[in-house]
Amino acid sequence: MNVIDVLNQEQRKESVPEFRPGDTVKVYSKVVEGGKERVQMFEGVVTVRKGGGAQESITVRRVAHGVGVEKSFLVHSPRVDRIEVSKRGIVRRSRLYYLTEKIGKAARIKEKKAAR
Amino acid sequence: MKNILGRKVGMTSVFTDDGRYVPVTVIEAGPCTVVERRTKEKHGYESVAIAFGDIKKSRVSRALAGHYKKNDAEPKRYVREFRNDIDGIEPGQTITVASFEPGDRVDVVGISKGHGFSGGIKRHNFSGGGASHGSMIHRQPASNGDTNAGRTVKGSRRPGHFGVDRTTHQNLEIVRADAERNLLLVRGPIPGPKNALVVVRKSVKHA
């Protein structure tokens, strides 16, 4: 393996939970506020998951106080503490850009129920 | 001494300790051996010559081999002189990336990539003519100047050979220095193709 591949491999986190667009996740990121570091949680639907290796990023969307908010995170960033999957969704696309135009009930995503 | 010779490996991005994801160029630098110390009394100026890169012994000329032998150093492929930040460096010493720290500023010298015979757009950032509506001047140099002058002004920018020039990028930030693997990670691009020799010097602009 060449040096660059080794460096990229080292940047990656050892374990990232399995999830895909349509799933609802909680992203715990570290933020520095007033000189102090604390962990902030952002929960929403994964609309985009793109890039490979250490560069992999996700976009998470939620509607907060009636306003749509999208945040993107670098999955392997040390600033992202951890990611938890809270719901599995059924979607037929890998990029859920259509959610931006939908509001309320139309923006729902069917939930995948765990097999019994 | 924050001067070293290395080989450009390529580019990637890394996370810094404060969480930024920055583009870096990876340089495989050193270990370099100091082969000569030049002094004001003997040579008229102060400098240090360091050598880098493996070479077959049979490829070294007798004259050069003697030069290395005089200073008790193994023959290497490249030798370059440095005149700044050389206090206390003596022949026989080894220079590694351990003397660099994240946040240091350096200048990187390389031979830029060859582009062959290139037009004004690529070579001098000319804007070019219109693509359509019958402009008929697409990527041409167009006007060569004033007709009253009746001649072409000297030094005007023209198509011609582009690249393969000695190029210096100044004031680049060291993102990481990996002494175990002899790697130096410099923020942003540096001149030259992969596997080319690059000279890393202490920045002249940054105090």
Short mmCIF file of C-alpha atoms in Angstrom, two decimals:
data_model
loop_
_atom_site.label_atom_id
_atom_site.label_comp_id
_atom_site.label_asym_id
_atom_site.label_seq_id
_atom_site.Cartn_x
_atom_site.Cartn_y
_atom_site.Cartn_z
CA MET A 1 0.00 0.00 0.00
CA ASN A 2 1.37 3.42 -0.80
CA VAL A 3 1.93 6.13 1.78
CA ILE A 4 -1.15 8.15 0.86
CA ASP A 5 -3.46 5.15 1.18
CA VAL A 6 -1.96 4.37 4.59
CA LEU A 7 -2.52 7.95 5.73
CA ASN A 8 -6.11 7.89 4.55
CA GLN A 9 -6.73 4.59 6.28
CA GLU A 10 -5.42 5.99 9.56
CA GLN A 11 -7.82 8.92 9.38
CA ARG A 12 -10.83 6.61 9.39
CA LYS A 13 -12.68 5.69 12.55
CA GLU A 14 -12.57 2.09 13.58
CA SER A 15 -16.28 1.64 13.76
CA VAL A 16 -19.13 3.59 12.28
CA PRO A 17 -22.62 2.12 12.62
CA GLU A 18 -24.26 0.89 9.48
CA PHE A 19 -26.84 3.34 8.13
CA ARG A 20 -28.05 4.68 4.81
CA PRO A 21 -30.10 7.56 3.41
CA GLY A 22 -33.64 7.51 4.81
CA ASP A 23 -32.51 6.40 8.24
CA THR A 24 -32.94 8.70 11.20
CA VAL A 25 -29.72 9.24 13.13
CA LYS A 26 -28.47 11.11 16.13
CA VAL A 27 -25.15 12.81 15.52
CA TYR A 28 -23.22 13.79 18.64
CA SER A 29 -20.70 16.46 17.74
CA LYS A 30 -18.24 18.30 19.91
CA VAL A 31 -18.65 22.06 19.98
CA VAL A 32 -16.49 24.66 21.68
CA GLU A 33 -18.60 27.25 23.42
CA GLY A 34 -17.18 29.98 25.65
CA GLY A 35 -13.86 28.18 25.90
CA LYS A 36 -15.54 24.97 27.01
CA GLU A 37 -16.11 21.85 25.01
CA ARG A 38 -19.42 20.04 25.14
CA VAL A 39 -21.26 17.48 23.07
CA GLN A 40 -24.21 18.60 20.99
CA MET A 41 -26.79 16.25 19.54
CA PHE A 42 -28.47 16.72 16.18
CA GLU A 43 -31.18 14.28 15.18
CA GLY A 44 -32.66 14.00 11.72
CA VAL A 45 -33.03 12.06 8.50
CA VAL A 46 -29.90 11.22 6.51
CA THR A 47 -30.56 12.71 3.09
CA VAL A 48 -27.14 12.25 1.51
CA ARG A 49 -24.23 9.99 2.23
CA LYS A 50 -21.33 10.55 -0.09
CA GLY A 51 -17.58 10.26 -0.51
CA GLY A 52 -15.34 7.39 0.43
CA GLY A 53 -12.54 6.77 2.86
CA ALA A 54 -11.80 9.47 5.40
CA GLN A 55 -13.62 12.03 3.28
CA GLU A 56 -17.03 10.40 3.71
CA SER A 57 -19.76 12.88 4.65
CA ILE A 58 -23.44 12.81 5.49
CA THR A 59 -26.15 15.43 5.35
CA VAL A 60 -28.78 15.26 8.09
CA ARG A 61 -32.11 17.07 7.80
CA ARG A 62 -34.66 17.94 10.43
CA VAL A 63 -37.47 20.44 10.78
CA ALA A 64 -36.90 22.63 13.82
CA HIS A 65 -39.57 25.15 14.87
CA GLY A 66 -41.12 24.92 11.42
CA VAL A 67 -37.84 25.64 9.65
CA GLY A 68 -35.99 22.98 7.69
CA VAL A 69 -32.39 22.60 8.89
CA GLU A 70 -29.73 20.61 7.08
CA LYS A 71 -26.34 19.98 8.58
CA SER A 72 -23.50 18.12 6.99
CA PHE A 73 -20.90 16.19 8.94
CA LEU A 74 -17.66 14.48 8.04
CA VAL A 75 -18.27 10.99 9.35
CA HIS A 76 -14.63 10.40 10.31
CA SER A 77 -13.99 13.84 11.80
CA PRO A 78 -12.69 13.82 15.37
CA ARG A 79 -15.30 16.52 16.01
CA VAL A 80 -18.06 13.97 15.45
CA ASP A 81 -18.14 12.07 18.71
CA ARG A 82 -20.49 9.29 17.68
CA ILE A 83 -23.45 8.49 15.49
CA GLU A 84 -26.48 6.52 16.66
CA VAL A 85 -29.18 5.09 14.44
CA SER A 86 -32.66 5.64 15.84
CA LYS A 87 -34.92 4.57 12.95
CA ARG A 88 -34.54 2.70 9.70
CA GLY A 89 -36.44 4.16 6.75
CA ILE A 90 -37.55 2.74 3.44
CA VAL A 91 -36.54 4.94 0.53
CA ARG A 92 -35.91 4.25 -3.14
CA ARG A 93 -33.28 6.91 -3.80
CA SER A 94 -29.75 7.47 -2.55
CA ARG A 95 -30.06 11.25 -2.42
CA LEU A 96 -33.24 12.48 -0.78
CA TYR A 97 -33.22 15.97 -2.27
CA TYR A 98 -36.99 15.77 -2.80
CA LEU A 99 -37.53 16.13 0.96
CA THR A 100 -36.61 19.81 0.72
CA GLU A 101 -39.82 20.54 -1.19
CA LYS A 102 -42.11 18.49 1.02
CA ILE A 103 -43.57 19.68 4.27
CA GLY A 104 -45.54 18.01 7.04
CA LYS A 105 -47.12 14.70 6.24
CA ALA A 106 -45.65 14.57 2.72
CA ALA A 107 -42.14 14.57 4.13
CA ARG A 108 -42.67 11.39 6.11
CA ILE A 109 -40.54 8.35 5.38
CA LYS A 110 -41.88 4.83 5.77
CA GLU A 111 -40.23 3.03 8.63
CA LYS A 112 -38.59 -0.32 8.23
CA LYS A 113 -39.81 -2.57 11.03
CA ALA A 114 -37.30 -5.03 12.38
CA ALA A 115 -38.09 -8.59 11.35
CA ARG A 116 -39.58 -10.66 14.15
CA MET B 1 17.72 23.29 11.18
CA LYS B 2 14.44 23.60 9.38
CA ASN B 3 15.82 22.72 5.96
CA ILE B 4 15.51 19.32 4.31
CA LEU B 5 15.35 17.54 0.97
CA GLY B 6 12.54 15.21 0.03
CA ARG B 7 10.46 13.49 -2.58
CA LYS B 8 6.92 14.62 -3.40
CA VAL B 9 4.58 11.70 -2.77
CA GLY B 10 1.20 13.24 -3.61
CA MET B 11 -1.78 14.99 -2.11
CA THR B 12 -4.54 14.04 0.31
CA SER B 13 -6.44 15.61 3.20
CA VAL B 14 -6.02 15.07 6.92
CA PHE B 15 -7.83 16.02 10.10
CA THR B 16 -5.89 18.38 12.35
CA ASP B 17 -6.06 18.20 16.14
CA ASP B 18 -8.51 21.11 16.24
CA GLY B 19 -10.87 19.26 13.91
CA ARG B 20 -10.20 21.00 10.61
CA TYR B 21 -9.95 18.86 7.48
CA VAL B 22 -7.10 20.38 5.50
CA PRO B 23 -5.60 19.60 2.08
CA VAL B 24 -1.97 18.52 2.37
CA THR B 25 0.93 17.49 0.18
CA VAL B 26 2.87 14.53 1.49
CA ILE B 27 6.66 14.80 1.22
CA GLU B 28 8.92 11.88 2.01
CA ALA B 29 11.79 13.90 3.48
CA GLY B 30 15.14 12.74 4.70
CA PRO B 31 17.00 11.30 6.41
CA CYS B 32 19.62 13.59 4.90
CA THR B 33 23.30 13.58 5.70
CA VAL B 34 25.36 16.71 6.06
CA VAL B 35 28.24 16.37 3.61
CA GLU B 36 29.95 19.72 3.85
CA ARG B 37 30.19 22.85 5.89
CA ARG B 38 31.32 25.95 4.03
CA THR B 39 32.77 28.80 6.04
CA LYS B 40 33.31 32.48 5.58
CA GLU B 41 37.08 32.13 5.97
CA LYS B 42 37.57 29.36 3.45
CA HIS B 43 34.75 29.78 0.92
CA GLY B 44 33.67 33.37 1.39
CA TYR B 45 30.18 32.51 2.69
CA GLU B 46 28.47 30.30 5.24
CA SER B 47 26.49 27.30 4.07
CA VAL B 48 25.70 23.67 4.70
CA ALA B 49 25.42 21.03 1.97
CA ILE B 50 23.06 18.14 2.65
CA ALA B 51 22.48 15.01 0.59
CA PHE B 52 19.40 12.87 0.08
CA GLY B 53 18.25 9.79 -1.83
CA ASP B 54 19.73 6.36 -2.46
CA ILE B 55 22.07 5.80 -5.35
CA LYS B 56 24.14 2.87 -6.57
CA LYS B 57 27.77 3.30 -5.63
CA SER B 58 28.81 2.59 -9.21
CA ARG B 59 26.80 5.58 -10.43
CA VAL B 60 28.79 8.05 -8.35
CA SER B 61 31.70 9.68 -10.14
CA ARG B 62 35.14 9.29 -8.59
CA ALA B 63 35.34 13.01 -7.95
CA LEU B 64 32.03 13.09 -6.07
CA ALA B 65 32.85 9.87 -4.22
CA GLY B 66 36.01 11.51 -2.93
CA HIS B 67 34.04 14.52 -1.84
CA TYR B 68 31.69 12.33 0.18
CA LYS B 69 34.58 10.34 1.62
CA LYS B 70 36.36 13.46 2.82
CA ASN B 71 33.35 14.29 4.97
CA ASP B 72 32.68 10.69 6.08
CA ALA B 73 29.31 10.45 4.35
CA GLU B 74 27.60 7.80 2.24
CA PRO B 75 27.09 8.78 -1.41
CA LYS B 76 23.60 10.08 -2.12
CA ARG B 77 21.69 11.11 -5.20
CA TYR B 78 21.05 14.79 -4.61
CA VAL B 79 23.12 17.47 -2.88
CA ARG B 80 21.83 20.94 -2.12
CA GLU B 81 23.22 23.88 -0.18
CA PHE B 82 21.40 25.89 2.47
CA ARG B 83 22.45 29.27 3.82
CA ASN B 84 19.79 30.03 6.43
CA ASP B 85 19.20 28.53 9.86
CA ILE B 86 22.40 26.48 9.83
CA ASP B 87 23.92 27.18 13.24
CA GLY B 88 25.67 24.21 14.81
CA ILE B 89 25.31 21.88 11.83
CA GLU B 90 28.46 19.86 11.16
CA PRO B 91 29.40 17.27 8.49
CA GLY B 92 28.37 13.74 9.38
CA GLN B 93 25.17 14.77 11.15
CA THR B 94 21.85 13.37 10.04
CA ILE B 95 18.89 15.62 9.41
CA THR B 96 15.39 14.25 9.79
CA VAL B 97 11.89 15.69 9.85
CA ALA B 98 12.06 15.59 13.65
CA SER B 99 13.30 19.18 13.61
CA PHE B 100 9.96 20.32 12.16
CA GLU B 101 6.84 20.97 14.16
CA PRO B 102 3.22 21.53 13.19
CA GLY B 103 2.64 25.22 12.61
CA ASP B 104 6.15 25.93 11.28
CA ARG B 105 6.31 27.94 8.09
CA VAL B 106 8.46 26.77 5.20
CA ASP B 107 9.22 27.59 1.57
CA VAL B 108 9.10 24.66 -0.84
CA VAL B 109 11.20 24.71 -4.01
CA GLY B 110 10.52 22.34 -6.88
CA ILE B 111 10.66 22.03 -10.65
CA SER B 112 7.15 22.71 -11.93
CA LYS B 113 5.29 20.20 -14.10
CA GLY B 114 5.99 20.45 -17.84
CA HIS B 115 3.09 21.65 -20.00
CA GLY B 116 4.95 21.65 -23.34
CA PHE B 117 4.28 24.42 -25.85
CA SER B 118 1.21 26.14 -24.44
CA GLY B 119 -1.00 28.99 -25.58
CA GLY B 120 -1.64 32.26 -23.81
CA ILE B 121 -4.74 31.04 -22.01
CA LYS B 122 -2.99 28.26 -20.14
CA ARG B 123 0.40 29.97 -19.86
CA HIS B 124 -0.52 33.55 -18.95
CA ASN B 125 -4.18 33.32 -17.89
CA PHE B 126 -5.42 35.20 -20.96
CA SER B 127 -9.20 35.31 -21.15
CA GLY B 128 -9.60 34.21 -24.78
CA GLY B 129 -12.21 35.21 -27.33
CA GLY B 130 -15.88 34.39 -27.61
CA ALA B 131 -16.83 30.79 -28.25
CA SER B 132 -19.72 31.46 -30.62
CA HIS B 133 -21.67 34.14 -32.53
CA GLY B 134 -19.02 34.07 -35.27
CA SER B 135 -16.32 35.54 -33.07
CA MET B 136 -13.61 33.63 -34.99
CA ILE B 137 -11.11 34.35 -32.21
CA HIS B 138 -11.29 31.47 -29.78
CA ARG B 139 -8.04 30.76 -28.00
CA GLN B 140 -5.79 32.94 -30.12
CA PRO B 141 -3.54 35.68 -28.76
CA ALA B 142 -5.53 38.14 -30.93
CA SER B 143 -4.03 41.66 -30.96
CA ASN B 144 -0.27 42.09 -30.60
CA GLY B 145 -0.52 45.77 -29.74
CA ASP B 146 -0.74 49.27 -31.05
CA THR B 147 -0.41 49.85 -34.83
CA ASN B 148 1.05 53.30 -34.17
CA ALA B 149 3.98 51.66 -32.44
CA GLY B 150 4.50 49.55 -35.55
CA ARG B 151 6.41 46.93 -33.63
CA THR B 152 5.81 44.40 -30.92
CA VAL B 153 6.73 45.58 -27.44
CA LYS B 154 9.54 43.53 -25.92
CA GLY B 155 8.58 41.16 -23.15
CA SER B 156 4.97 40.79 -24.29
CA ARG B 157 3.43 37.53 -23.19
CA ARG B 158 3.19 34.91 -25.93
CA PRO B 159 2.51 31.23 -26.36
CA GLY B 160 5.61 29.15 -25.74
CA HIS B 161 7.19 26.54 -23.55
CA PHE B 162 5.44 26.36 -20.17
CA GLY B 163 6.51 24.59 -17.01
CA VAL B 164 9.75 22.86 -15.98
CA ASP B 165 10.79 26.03 -14.15
CA ARG B 166 12.33 26.25 -10.72
CA THR B 167 9.37 27.39 -8.65
CA THR B 168 9.15 28.42 -5.00
CA HIS B 169 5.99 28.37 -2.93
CA GLN B 170 6.49 30.57 0.09
CA ASN B 171 5.14 30.52 3.61
CA LEU B 172 3.49 27.09 3.62
CA GLU B 173 2.29 25.63 6.91
CA ILE B 174 3.59 22.32 8.25
CA VAL B 175 0.54 20.31 9.27
CA ARG B 176 2.36 17.28 10.59
CA ALA B 177 5.90 15.88 10.81
CA ASP B 178 6.05 12.11 11.12
CA ALA B 179 9.56 11.20 12.26
CA GLU B 180 8.90 7.45 12.23
CA ARG B 181 8.02 7.34 8.55
CA ASN B 182 10.06 10.39 7.49
CA LEU B 183 6.95 12.19 6.26
CA LEU B 184 6.31 15.89 6.13
CA LEU B 185 2.75 17.08 5.54
CA VAL B 186 2.58 20.58 4.11
CA ARG B 187 -0.68 22.46 3.72
CA GLY B 188 -1.73 23.00 0.11
CA PRO B 189 -0.08 22.18 -3.21
CA ILE B 190 3.64 22.35 -3.99
CA PRO B 191 5.36 22.59 -7.38
CA GLY B 192 6.38 19.59 -9.44
CA PRO B 193 5.23 16.11 -10.40
CA LYS B 194 5.03 13.16 -8.02
CA ASN B 195 8.36 11.54 -7.10
CA ALA B 196 10.25 14.75 -7.90
CA LEU B 197 12.91 16.25 -5.64
CA VAL B 198 11.65 19.09 -3.47
CA VAL B 199 13.68 21.40 -1.30
CA VAL B 200 12.06 22.45 1.96
CA ARG B 201 13.55 25.59 3.50
CA LYS B 202 12.77 27.66 6.52
CA SER B 203 10.41 30.40 5.42
CA VAL B 204 12.12 33.69 4.65
CA LYS B 205 8.94 35.73 5.09
CA HIS B 206 7.68 34.28 8.33
CA ALA B 207 9.67 35.31 11.39
#
